PDB file of C-alpha atoms in Angstrom:
ATOM      1  CA  MET A  10    -119.987 -91.220 133.192  1.00  0.00           C
ATOM      2  CA  ASN A  11    -118.858 -92.573 136.464  1.00  0.00           C
ATOM      3  CA  VAL A  12    -121.763 -94.104 138.332  1.00  0.00           C
ATOM      4  CA  GLN A  13    -122.150 -96.740 140.617  1.00  0.00           C
ATOM      5  CA  ARG A  14    -125.577 -98.187 141.535  1.00  0.00           C
ATOM      6  CA  SER A  15    -126.892-100.616 144.604  1.00  0.00           C
ATOM      7  CA  ILE A  16    -130.081-101.252 143.775  1.00  0.00           C
ATOM      8  CA  ASP A  17    -132.388-103.785 145.637  1.00  0.00           C
ATOM      9  CA  PRO A  18    -136.539-103.818 145.739  1.00  0.00           C
ATOM     10  CA  GLU A  19    -136.595-101.099 148.122  1.00  0.00           C
ATOM     11  CA  ILE A  20    -133.236 -98.703 147.660  1.00  0.00           C
ATOM     12  CA  ASP A  21    -131.644 -97.588 144.965  1.00  0.00           C
ATOM     13  CA  ILE A  22    -128.269 -95.864 145.545  1.00  0.00           C
ATOM     14  CA  GLN A  23    -126.426 -94.012 143.221  1.00  0.00           C
ATOM     15  CA  VAL A  24    -123.039 -92.955 143.584  1.00  0.00           C
ATOM     16  CA  LEU A  25    -121.342 -90.087 141.165  1.00  0.00           C
ATOM     17  CA  GLU A  26    -119.289 -87.444 140.240  1.00  0.00           C
ATOM     18  CA  ILE A  27    -120.950 -84.202 141.524  1.00  0.00           C
ATOM     19  CA  GLY A  28    -119.924 -82.804 137.785  1.00  0.00           C
ATOM     20  CA  ASP A  29    -121.970 -85.766 136.133  1.00  0.00           C
ATOM     21  CA  ALA A  30    -125.522 -85.436 138.615  1.00  0.00           C
ATOM     22  CA  SER A  31    -128.330 -84.260 136.771  1.00  0.00           C
ATOM     23  CA  GLU A  32    -129.910 -80.796 137.667  1.00  0.00           C
ATOM     24  CA  ALA A  33    -132.893 -82.577 139.145  1.00  0.00           C
ATOM     25  CA  MET A  34    -130.633 -84.786 141.095  1.00  0.00           C
ATOM     26  CA  LEU A  35    -129.139 -81.936 142.554  1.00  0.00           C
ATOM     27  CA  ARG A  36    -132.227 -80.352 143.534  1.00  0.00           C
ATOM     28  CA  GLY A  37    -133.891 -83.484 144.950  1.00  0.00           C
ATOM     29  CA  TYR A  38    -130.593 -84.199 147.331  1.00  0.00           C
ATOM     30  CA  ARG A  39    -130.872 -80.271 147.899  1.00  0.00           C
ATOM     31  CA  ALA A  40    -134.265 -80.205 148.515  1.00  0.00           C
ATOM     32  CA  GLY A  41    -134.163 -83.222 151.328  1.00  0.00           C
ATOM     33  CA  PHE A  42    -131.334 -81.726 153.255  1.00  0.00           C
ATOM     34  CA  GLU A  43    -133.330 -78.244 153.283  1.00  0.00           C
ATOM     35  CA  LYS A  44    -136.238 -79.901 154.532  1.00  0.00           C
ATOM     36  CA  THR A  45    -134.098 -81.789 156.931  1.00  0.00           C
ATOM     37  CA  PHE A  46    -132.048 -78.775 158.362  1.00  0.00           C
ATOM     38  CA  MET A  47    -135.746 -76.612 158.641  1.00  0.00           C
ATOM     39  CA  ARG A  48    -137.074 -79.701 161.141  1.00  0.00           C
ATOM     40  CA  ALA A  49    -133.876 -79.599 162.979  1.00  0.00           C
ATOM     41  CA  PRO A  50    -131.885 -77.084 162.356  1.00  0.00           C
ATOM     42  CA  GLN A  51    -129.347 -78.028 165.278  1.00  0.00           C
ATOM     43  CA  ASN A  52    -128.450 -81.397 163.606  1.00  0.00           C
ATOM     44  CA  LEU A  53    -126.557 -79.834 160.295  1.00  0.00           C
ATOM     45  CA  VAL A  54    -123.977 -77.725 159.226  1.00  0.00           C
ATOM     46  CA  TRP A  55    -125.817 -75.255 156.190  1.00  0.00           C
ATOM     47  CA  THR A  56    -124.207 -75.485 152.616  1.00  0.00           C
ATOM     48  CA  GLU A  57    -125.649 -73.083 150.232  1.00  0.00           C
ATOM     49  CA  PHE A  58    -126.921 -74.739 147.092  1.00  0.00           C
ATOM     50  CA  GLU A  59    -124.712 -72.443 144.827  1.00  0.00           C
ATOM     51  CA  ASP A  60    -121.645 -73.886 146.772  1.00  0.00           C
ATOM     52  CA  LEU A  61    -122.382 -77.656 145.954  1.00  0.00           C
ATOM     53  CA  VAL A  62    -120.775 -77.925 142.930  1.00  0.00           C
ATOM     54  CA  GLN A  63    -116.864 -78.294 143.446  1.00  0.00           C
ATOM     55  CA  PRO A  64    -114.202 -80.103 141.895  1.00  0.00           C
ATOM     56  CA  GLU A  65    -113.368 -83.452 143.215  1.00  0.00           C
ATOM     57  CA  ARG A  66    -116.879 -83.935 144.936  1.00  0.00           C
ATOM     58  CA  VAL A  67    -118.772 -86.791 144.830  1.00  0.00           C
ATOM     59  CA  LEU A  68    -122.590 -87.361 145.173  1.00  0.00           C
ATOM     60  CA  VAL A  69    -124.728 -90.095 146.974  1.00  0.00           C
ATOM     61  CA  VAL A  70    -128.068 -90.279 146.737  1.00  0.00           C
ATOM     62  CA  ALA A  71    -130.868 -92.957 147.924  1.00  0.00           C
ATOM     63  CA  THR A  72    -134.233 -93.120 146.384  1.00  0.00           C
ATOM     64  CA  GLU A  73    -137.056 -94.957 148.247  1.00  0.00           C
ATOM     65  CA  ASP A  74    -140.163 -95.380 146.103  1.00  0.00           C
ATOM     66  CA  GLY A  75    -139.044 -93.223 143.308  1.00  0.00           C
ATOM     67  CA  ALA A  76    -138.237 -90.106 145.204  1.00  0.00           C
ATOM     68  CA  ILE A  77    -134.801 -89.187 146.805  1.00  0.00           C
ATOM     69  CA  ALA A  78    -135.077 -90.308 150.342  1.00  0.00           C
ATOM     70  CA  ALA A  79    -131.447 -89.711 151.824  1.00  0.00           C
ATOM     71  CA  GLY A  80    -127.893 -88.256 150.791  1.00  0.00           C
ATOM     72  CA  LEU A  81    -124.468 -87.227 151.394  1.00  0.00           C
ATOM     73  CA  TYR A  82    -121.419 -85.898 149.463  1.00  0.00           C
ATOM     74  CA  TYR A  83    -117.973 -86.202 150.045  1.00  0.00           C
ATOM     75  CA  ASP A  84    -114.709 -84.529 149.182  1.00  0.00           C
ATOM     76  CA  ARG A  85    -111.713 -85.757 148.277  1.00  0.00           C
ATOM     77  CA  VAL A  86    -108.795 -84.867 150.738  1.00  0.00           C
ATOM     78  CA  THR A  87    -105.190 -85.665 152.140  1.00  0.00           C
ATOM     79  CA  ASP A  88    -104.494 -85.880 155.199  1.00  0.00           C
ATOM     80  CA  GLU A  89    -101.406 -88.048 157.821  1.00  0.00           C
ATOM     81  CA  ASP A  90    -103.728 -91.140 156.914  1.00  0.00           C
ATOM     82  CA  GLY A  91    -103.088 -90.157 152.921  1.00  0.00           C
ATOM     83  CA  PRO A  92    -106.283 -89.961 150.585  1.00  0.00           C
ATOM     84  CA  VAL A  93    -109.373 -89.489 152.649  1.00  0.00           C
ATOM     85  CA  ALA A  94    -113.334 -89.371 151.957  1.00  0.00           C
ATOM     86  CA  ASN A  95    -114.311 -86.090 153.552  1.00  0.00           C
ATOM     87  CA  LEU A  96    -118.210 -87.001 154.373  1.00  0.00           C
ATOM     88  CA  GLN A  97    -120.752 -84.105 154.650  1.00  0.00           C
ATOM     89  CA  GLY A  98    -124.150 -83.272 154.103  1.00  0.00           C
ATOM     90  CA  LEU A  99    -125.652 -86.419 155.293  1.00  0.00           C
ATOM     91  CA  TYR A 100    -129.497 -86.417 156.171  1.00  0.00           C
ATOM     92  CA  SER A 101    -131.926 -89.170 155.843  1.00  0.00           C
ATOM     93  CA  ASN A 102    -136.032 -88.766 155.429  1.00  0.00           C
ATOM     94  CA  ALA A 103    -136.349 -92.680 154.426  1.00  0.00           C
ATOM     95  CA  ARG A 104    -138.996 -94.617 156.211  1.00  0.00           C
ATOM     96  CA  ARG A 105    -137.282 -98.161 155.888  1.00  0.00           C
ATOM     97  CA  PRO A 106    -134.115 -98.376 158.244  1.00  0.00           C
ATOM     98  CA  GLY A 107    -130.191 -98.584 157.446  1.00  0.00           C
ATOM     99  CA  CYS A 108    -130.459 -96.268 154.633  1.00  0.00           C
ATOM    100  CA  ALA A 109    -127.753 -93.780 155.973  1.00  0.00           C
ATOM    101  CA  ARG A 110    -125.843 -96.702 156.580  1.00  0.00           C
ATOM    102  CA  ARG A 111    -125.667 -97.850 153.379  1.00  0.00           C
ATOM    103  CA  SER A 112    -125.244 -94.839 151.866  1.00  0.00           C
ATOM    104  CA  ILE A 113    -122.273 -94.140 153.583  1.00  0.00           C
ATOM    105  CA  ARG A 114    -120.455 -97.723 153.109  1.00  0.00           C
ATOM    106  CA  SER A 115    -121.708 -97.355 149.307  1.00  0.00           C
ATOM    107  CA  ALA A 116    -119.440 -94.069 149.067  1.00  0.00           C
ATOM    108  CA  LEU A 117    -116.730 -95.656 150.691  1.00  0.00           C
ATOM    109  CA  ALA A 118    -116.800 -98.495 148.066  1.00  0.00           C
ATOM    110  CA  TYR A 119    -117.366 -96.331 145.107  1.00  0.00           C
ATOM    111  CA  GLU A 120    -113.948 -94.129 146.565  1.00  0.00           C
ATOM    112  CA  MET A 121    -111.875 -97.498 147.300  1.00  0.00           C
ATOM    113  CA  HIS A 122    -112.790 -98.421 143.502  1.00  0.00           C
ATOM    114  CA  ALA A 123    -111.794 -94.736 142.140  1.00  0.00           C
ATOM    115  CA  CYS A 124    -108.671 -94.938 144.027  1.00  0.00           C
ATOM    116  CA  GLY A 125    -107.888 -98.323 143.624  1.00  0.00           C
ATOM    117  CA  HIS A 126    -106.325 -99.023 147.079  1.00  0.00           C
ATOM    118  CA  ALA A 127    -108.265 -98.021 150.944  1.00  0.00           C
ATOM    119  CA  VAL A 128    -108.830 -94.971 151.467  1.00  0.00           C
ATOM    120  CA  GLY A 129    -109.764 -93.326 155.073  1.00  0.00           C
ATOM    121  CA  ALA A 130    -112.815 -91.388 155.846  1.00  0.00           C
ATOM    122  CA  LEU A 131    -114.008 -88.562 157.994  1.00  0.00           C
ATOM    123  CA  ALA A 132    -117.322 -87.423 159.015  1.00  0.00           C
ATOM    124  CA  THR A 133    -118.513 -84.357 160.877  1.00  0.00           C
ATOM    125  CA  ILE A 134    -121.519 -84.278 163.307  1.00  0.00           C
ATOM    126  CA  ARG A 135    -122.989 -80.880 164.527  1.00  0.00           C
ATOM    127  CA  ILE A 136    -122.678 -79.811 168.326  1.00  0.00           C
ATOM    128  CA  ARG A 137    -125.772 -78.972 169.676  1.00  0.00           C
ATOM    129  CA  ALA A 138    -125.906 -75.178 171.724  1.00  0.00           C
ATOM    130  CA  ASP A 139    -126.154 -77.816 174.931  1.00  0.00           C
ATOM    131  CA  ASP A 140    -122.904 -79.802 174.016  1.00  0.00           C
ATOM    132  CA  SER A 141    -124.836 -83.280 173.057  1.00  0.00           C
ATOM    133  CA  VAL A 142    -124.820 -84.302 169.107  1.00  0.00           C
ATOM    134  CA  ASN A 143    -127.422 -85.997 166.824  1.00  0.00           C
ATOM    135  CA  PRO A 144    -127.780 -89.543 168.403  1.00  0.00           C
ATOM    136  CA  ALA A 145    -128.968 -91.161 165.259  1.00  0.00           C
ATOM    137  CA  VAL A 146    -126.309 -89.668 163.338  1.00  0.00           C
ATOM    138  CA  SER A 147    -123.417 -90.564 165.710  1.00  0.00           C
ATOM    139  CA  LYS A 148    -125.016 -94.069 166.535  1.00  0.00           C
ATOM    140  CA  VAL A 149    -124.809 -94.393 162.565  1.00  0.00           C
ATOM    141  CA  LEU A 150    -121.068 -93.639 162.236  1.00  0.00           C
ATOM    142  CA  ALA A 151    -120.215 -95.615 165.667  1.00  0.00           C
ATOM    143  CA  SER A 152    -121.890 -98.651 164.418  1.00  0.00           C
ATOM    144  CA  LEU A 153    -119.595 -98.466 161.140  1.00  0.00           C
ATOM    145  CA  GLY A 154    -116.279 -98.055 162.800  1.00  0.00           C
ATOM    146  CA  PHE A 155    -116.044 -94.357 162.865  1.00  0.00           C
ATOM    147  CA  HIS A 156    -114.877 -92.896 166.458  1.00  0.00           C
ATOM    148  CA  PRO A 157    -114.129 -89.072 167.444  1.00  0.00           C
ATOM    149  CA  SER A 158    -110.836 -87.423 166.491  1.00  0.00           C
ATOM    150  CA  ALA A 159    -111.577 -83.418 167.298  1.00  0.00           C
ATOM    151  CA  ARG A 160    -113.687 -80.533 168.166  1.00  0.00           C
ATOM    152  CA  LEU A 161    -113.517 -77.879 165.209  1.00  0.00           C
ATOM    153  CA  VAL A 162    -115.443 -74.831 164.449  1.00  0.00           C
ATOM    154  CA  VAL A 163    -117.008 -73.820 161.307  1.00  0.00           C
ATOM    155  CA  PRO A 164    -117.400 -70.220 160.825  1.00  0.00           C
ATOM    156  CA  LEU A 165    -120.290 -68.375 159.292  1.00  0.00           C
ATOM    157  CA  SER A 166    -119.485 -65.703 156.377  1.00  0.00           C
ATOM    158  CA  PRO A 167    -120.782 -62.363 157.275  1.00  0.00           C
ATOM    159  CA  ASN A 168    -123.079 -61.809 154.313  1.00  0.00           C
ATOM    160  CA  ALA A 169    -126.656 -61.411 153.935  1.00  0.00           C
ATOM    161  CA  ARG A 170    -126.767 -64.924 152.522  1.00  0.00           C
ATOM    162  CA  HIS A 171    -125.878 -66.532 155.256  1.00  0.00           C
ATOM    163  CA  ARG A 172    -127.838 -64.018 158.156  1.00  0.00           C
ATOM    164  CA  HIS A 173    -130.988 -65.988 158.518  1.00  0.00           C
ATOM    165  CA  LEU A 174    -128.608 -68.903 159.911  1.00  0.00           C
ATOM    166  CA  ILE A 175    -127.080 -66.962 163.020  1.00  0.00           C
ATOM    167  CA  PRO A 176    -129.909 -68.005 165.261  1.00  0.00           C
ATOM    168  CA  THR A 177    -128.735 -71.775 164.857  1.00  0.00           C
ATOM    169  CA  ALA A 178    -125.150 -70.862 165.560  1.00  0.00           C
ATOM    170  CA  ASN A 179    -123.566 -72.367 168.398  1.00  0.00           C
ATOM    171  CA  ARG A 180    -122.010 -69.058 169.471  1.00  0.00           C
ATOM    172  CA  SER A 181    -121.374 -65.471 168.026  1.00  0.00           C
ATOM    173  CA  ASP A 182    -119.183 -62.600 169.044  1.00  0.00           C
ATOM    174  CA  GLU A 183    -117.123 -59.963 167.750  1.00  0.00           C
ATOM    175  CA  ASN A 184    -115.575 -62.179 165.233  1.00  0.00           C
ATOM    176  CA  GLY A 185    -118.788 -63.553 163.916  1.00  0.00           C
ATOM    177  CA  ALA A 186    -121.036 -66.751 164.102  1.00  0.00           C
ATOM    178  CA  VAL A 187    -119.794 -70.328 164.265  1.00  0.00           C
ATOM    179  CA  PHE A 188    -120.975 -73.941 163.994  1.00  0.00           C
ATOM    180  CA  GLU A 189    -119.169 -76.572 166.660  1.00  0.00           C
ATOM    181  CA  VAL A 190    -118.616 -79.729 164.761  1.00  0.00           C
ATOM    182  CA  LEU A 191    -117.374 -83.213 165.990  1.00  0.00           C
ATOM    183  CA  GLN A 192    -114.829 -84.783 163.709  1.00  0.00           C
ATOM    184  CA  MET A 193    -115.138 -88.221 163.517  1.00  0.00           C
ATOM    185  CA  ARG A 194    -112.408 -90.760 161.766  1.00  0.00           C
ATOM    186  CA  LEU A 195    -112.317 -94.197 160.165  1.00  0.00           C
ATOM    187  CA  SER A 196    -108.982 -95.312 159.167  1.00  0.00           C
ATOM    188  CA  PRO A 197    -108.258 -96.884 155.630  1.00  0.00           C
ATOM    189  CA  LYS A 198    -108.032-100.315 156.865  1.00  0.00           C
ATOM    190  CA  ASN A 199    -111.354-100.165 158.863  1.00  0.00           C
ATOM    191  CA  VAL A 200    -112.665 -98.727 155.689  1.00  0.00           C
ATOM    192  CA  GLN A 201    -111.330-101.777 153.689  1.00  0.00           C
ATOM    193  CA  ARG A 202    -112.651-104.276 156.575  1.00  0.00           C
ATOM    194  CA  LEU A 203    -116.576-102.306 156.486  1.00  0.00           C
ATOM    195  CA  VAL A 204    -116.457-102.428 152.706  1.00  0.00           C
ATOM    196  CA  PHE A 205    -115.125-106.117 152.034  1.00  0.00           C
ATOM    197  CA  GLY A 206    -115.838-107.616 155.650  1.00  0.00           C
ATOM    198  CA  GLY A 207    -113.556-109.420 157.617  1.00  0.00           C
TER     199      GLY A 207
END
């Protein structure tokens, strides 16, 4: 089992291959994500719990006062920058500031250690129906050096499992409902600076 932990008196952040995560940890992450989604569905792109465990996926959970308070996961992908950590499912219900930022930094440090070299990073932010984005998440990503790179659509599969999401979709037409997202990017060089400083 490959697990990295960052512990201080207030926040415990664990980064691990998702196949090594316990059922309790997966459900704890998922419960926090669902709570955040239900409070502000226009800010997040839904992922079914059954789809969470995938090969090459890594889970990050931050525990505050013994309970999971924040988290994200990422997929290992390759694009024109080479290996990239595609960050998804970020949320934070932590009372203490900086938890989301530290979770992202921990994820990228873990991936650099796992690869043995610098990697790039992608993150997606949900675009709201009024064309704005979640200011808290965009501020966190910008403070870490991420910059906007593309606007994408995420189709909702037309099955009963996704029917409840259609009211929160950006648009629906004869081709179905979609979420719109803003993709933000961090180059390998800037990931290295973020992780090691300088």
